[in-house]
Amino acid sequence: MKISAKLTALLLSVFIIISIVSIFIIAHILSGVPQQNHLNLLIFTIVSILLSGTILIISVIFFCKKKIFQPLKSLTESFDRVARGDLFHRIENTSEDEIGMLANAFNNMTENLSNKVHEIRAINIKLDSSSRELGSRVERRTKELSDTVERLKREIEERKRAEERLSVMDLAFQQSIDGV
């Protein structure tokens, strides 16, 4: 039974009891009791109604404390634990009312959060591994390119020197041909 139905049934029961008691008291007052006792009976009726109302209020407070406030306090503490990072905390739920439905929803939420955190951690591990592998590749390729650039610089220098020697030889050859 849901909390609202339980609360309604409890209040209705107490109201019926108060009404029945009041009807008997009023019937007794009207049944020919001598005039001097009417005031006493009226006071007794008012006290009975006040007492019944007090019992009703105490019953409602006790019911609310036991069935609503304590479970809500437990839920609040559980939400605080999850907010601090305890995604493995679950609420033991034995009721089928709205509080029980809320507890089930809480447990489902923490289970889903826990699964998502595990998925994210697995993805982070893969990303970290891929990042390290990519870093190694970039480092290797950068070294290869740097070595190639150095080799090309040496080749260019060698070619410049060879061109200069060829120019000198060509000039000498041209001078020797002109001298002949």
Short mmCIF file of C-alpha atoms in Angstrom, two decimals:
data_model
loop_
_atom_site.label_atom_id
_atom_site.label_comp_id
_atom_site.label_asym_id
_atom_site.label_seq_id
_atom_site.Cartn_x
_atom_site.Cartn_y
_atom_site.Cartn_z
CA MET A 1 0.00 0.00 0.00
CA LYS A 2 1.32 3.44 -0.82
CA ILE A 3 2.12 6.00 1.88
CA SER A 4 -0.67 8.37 0.88
CA ALA A 5 -3.20 5.52 1.03
CA LYS A 6 -1.87 4.39 4.44
CA LEU A 7 -2.02 7.92 5.80
CA THR A 8 -5.53 8.43 4.45
CA ALA A 9 -6.71 5.12 5.96
CA LEU A 10 -5.17 6.01 9.33
CA LEU A 11 -6.73 9.47 9.41
CA LEU A 12 -10.08 8.12 8.27
CA SER A 13 -10.04 5.41 10.96
CA VAL A 14 -9.26 7.88 13.71
CA PHE A 15 -11.91 10.28 12.40
CA ILE A 16 -14.51 7.49 12.38
CA ILE A 17 -13.60 6.55 15.95
CA ILE A 18 -13.85 10.18 17.08
CA SER A 19 -17.18 10.56 15.28
CA ILE A 20 -18.63 7.41 16.84
CA VAL A 21 -17.48 8.45 20.32
CA SER A 22 -18.91 11.93 19.78
CA ILE A 23 -22.25 10.53 18.57
CA PHE A 24 -22.55 8.28 21.64
CA ILE A 25 -21.70 11.16 23.92
CA ILE A 26 -24.18 13.51 22.28
CA ALA A 27 -26.87 10.80 22.28
CA HIS A 28 -26.22 10.25 25.94
CA ILE A 29 -26.54 13.99 26.56
CA LEU A 30 -29.83 14.14 24.73
CA SER A 31 -31.27 11.01 26.37
CA GLY A 32 -32.88 12.83 29.20
CA VAL A 33 -29.99 13.51 31.45
CA PRO A 34 -30.99 16.09 34.03
CA GLN A 35 -30.17 19.68 33.24
CA GLN A 36 -27.37 20.03 35.80
CA ASN A 37 -25.39 17.18 34.18
CA HIS A 38 -25.51 18.73 30.70
CA LEU A 39 -22.50 20.95 31.45
CA ASN A 40 -20.50 18.01 32.77
CA LEU A 41 -21.34 15.93 29.71
CA LEU A 42 -20.51 18.82 27.38
CA ILE A 43 -17.13 19.21 29.09
CA PHE A 44 -16.60 15.46 28.87
CA THR A 45 -17.47 15.54 25.15
CA ILE A 46 -15.08 18.39 24.47
CA VAL A 47 -12.30 16.67 26.44
CA SER A 48 -12.98 13.41 24.58
CA ILE A 49 -12.81 15.16 21.22
CA LEU A 50 -9.62 16.99 22.22
CA LEU A 51 -8.09 13.77 23.53
CA SER A 52 -9.04 11.94 20.35
CA GLY A 53 -7.62 14.78 18.26
CA THR A 54 -4.41 14.66 20.28
CA ILE A 55 -4.19 10.91 19.75
CA LEU A 56 -4.82 11.48 16.05
CA ILE A 57 -2.08 14.08 15.84
CA ILE A 58 0.38 11.90 17.77
CA SER A 59 -0.50 8.94 15.53
CA VAL A 60 0.06 11.00 12.38
CA ILE A 61 3.36 12.37 13.71
CA PHE A 62 4.54 8.87 14.67
CA PHE A 63 3.44 7.47 11.31
CA CYS A 64 5.12 10.30 9.38
CA LYS A 65 8.29 9.92 11.41
CA LYS A 66 8.49 6.17 10.93
CA LYS A 67 7.25 5.87 7.35
CA ILE A 68 8.30 9.18 5.76
CA PHE A 69 10.88 11.19 7.69
CA GLN A 70 13.28 8.39 8.69
CA PRO A 71 13.38 6.88 5.16
CA LEU A 72 13.83 10.35 3.67
CA LYS A 73 16.67 11.05 6.10
CA SER A 74 18.28 7.75 5.09
CA LEU A 75 17.85 8.67 1.42
CA THR A 76 19.38 12.10 2.02
CA GLU A 77 22.39 10.53 3.75
CA SER A 78 22.73 8.10 0.84
CA PHE A 79 22.62 10.94 -1.69
CA ASP A 80 25.34 12.71 0.29
CA ARG A 81 27.52 9.57 0.20
CA VAL A 82 27.13 9.31 -3.56
CA ALA A 83 27.83 13.04 -3.93
CA ARG A 84 31.12 12.43 -2.07
CA GLY A 85 32.00 9.72 -4.62
CA ASP A 86 30.78 6.47 -3.05
CA LEU A 87 29.15 5.03 -6.16
CA PHE A 88 28.93 1.56 -4.62
CA HIS A 89 26.51 2.59 -1.86
CA ARG A 90 23.05 1.07 -2.18
CA ILE A 91 19.88 1.51 -0.13
CA GLU A 92 18.28 -1.59 1.35
CA ASN A 93 14.68 -1.30 0.30
CA THR A 94 11.83 -3.34 1.71
CA SER A 95 8.82 -1.14 0.97
CA GLU A 96 6.66 -0.88 -2.12
CA ASP A 97 5.42 2.67 -1.49
CA GLU A 98 6.68 5.95 -2.95
CA ILE A 99 9.72 5.94 -0.65
CA GLY A 100 10.52 2.41 -1.86
CA MET A 101 10.16 3.54 -5.47
CA LEU A 102 12.52 6.44 -4.72
CA ALA A 103 15.02 4.05 -3.12
CA ASN A 104 14.85 1.78 -6.18
CA ALA A 105 15.39 4.76 -8.48
CA PHE A 106 18.36 5.80 -6.33
CA ASN A 107 19.89 2.33 -6.55
CA ASN A 108 19.39 2.29 -10.33
CA MET A 109 20.95 5.73 -10.61
CA THR A 110 24.04 4.76 -8.60
CA GLU A 111 24.41 1.53 -10.60
CA ASN A 112 24.25 3.49 -13.87
CA LEU A 113 26.69 6.10 -12.56
CA SER A 114 29.08 3.37 -11.45
CA ASN A 115 28.89 1.71 -14.88
CA LYS A 116 29.51 5.03 -16.65
CA VAL A 117 32.52 5.76 -14.43
CA HIS A 118 33.95 2.33 -15.28
CA GLU A 119 33.36 2.96 -18.99
CA ILE A 120 35.04 6.38 -18.78
CA ARG A 121 38.01 4.90 -16.92
CA ALA A 122 38.39 2.19 -19.58
CA ILE A 123 38.24 4.83 -22.32
CA ASN A 124 40.81 6.95 -20.45
CA ILE A 125 43.16 3.97 -20.24
CA LYS A 126 42.79 3.37 -23.99
CA LEU A 127 43.29 7.08 -24.71
CA ASP A 128 46.37 7.17 -22.50
CA SER A 129 47.82 4.15 -24.29
CA SER A 130 47.00 5.60 -27.71
CA SER A 131 48.48 8.94 -26.69
CA ARG A 132 51.73 7.30 -25.57
CA GLU A 133 51.88 5.26 -28.79
CA LEU A 134 51.18 8.33 -30.90
CA GLY A 135 53.82 10.27 -28.96
CA SER A 136 56.36 7.52 -29.67
CA ARG A 137 55.46 7.53 -33.35
CA VAL A 138 55.76 11.31 -33.57
CA GLU A 139 59.08 11.21 -31.75
CA ARG A 140 60.40 8.49 -34.10
CA ARG A 141 59.17 10.29 -37.20
CA THR A 142 60.59 13.61 -35.99
CA LYS A 143 63.99 11.95 -35.51
CA GLU A 144 63.77 10.40 -38.97
CA LEU A 145 62.90 13.79 -40.48
CA SER A 146 65.67 15.49 -38.53
CA ASP A 147 68.19 12.88 -39.74
CA THR A 148 66.94 13.33 -43.32
CA VAL A 149 67.26 17.12 -43.07
CA GLU A 150 70.83 16.78 -41.76
CA ARG A 151 71.71 14.31 -44.53
CA LEU A 152 70.23 16.65 -47.14
CA LYS A 153 72.20 19.59 -45.71
CA ARG A 154 75.42 17.57 -46.00
CA GLU A 155 74.57 16.58 -49.57
CA ILE A 156 73.86 20.20 -50.48
CA GLU A 157 77.19 21.27 -48.99
CA GLU A 158 78.99 18.49 -50.87
CA ARG A 159 77.30 19.51 -54.13
CA LYS A 160 78.20 23.16 -53.58
CA ARG A 161 81.83 22.20 -53.04
CA ALA A 162 81.71 19.93 -56.10
CA GLU A 163 80.18 22.76 -58.16
CA GLU A 164 82.88 25.13 -56.96
CA ARG A 165 85.60 22.59 -57.91
CA LEU A 166 83.92 22.07 -61.27
CA SER A 167 83.76 25.83 -61.80
CA VAL A 168 87.44 26.14 -60.96
CA MET A 169 88.27 23.22 -63.26
CA ASP A 170 86.07 24.64 -66.00
CA LEU A 171 87.78 28.00 -65.71
CA ALA A 172 91.19 26.34 -65.83
CA PHE A 173 90.13 24.27 -68.78
CA GLN A 174 88.80 27.37 -70.56
CA GLN A 175 92.05 29.19 -69.87
CA SER A 176 94.11 26.26 -71.11
CA ILE A 177 92.05 26.10 -74.30
CA ASP A 178 92.39 29.82 -74.82
CA GLY A 179 96.15 29.53 -74.27
CA VAL A 180 96.54 26.87 -76.85
#
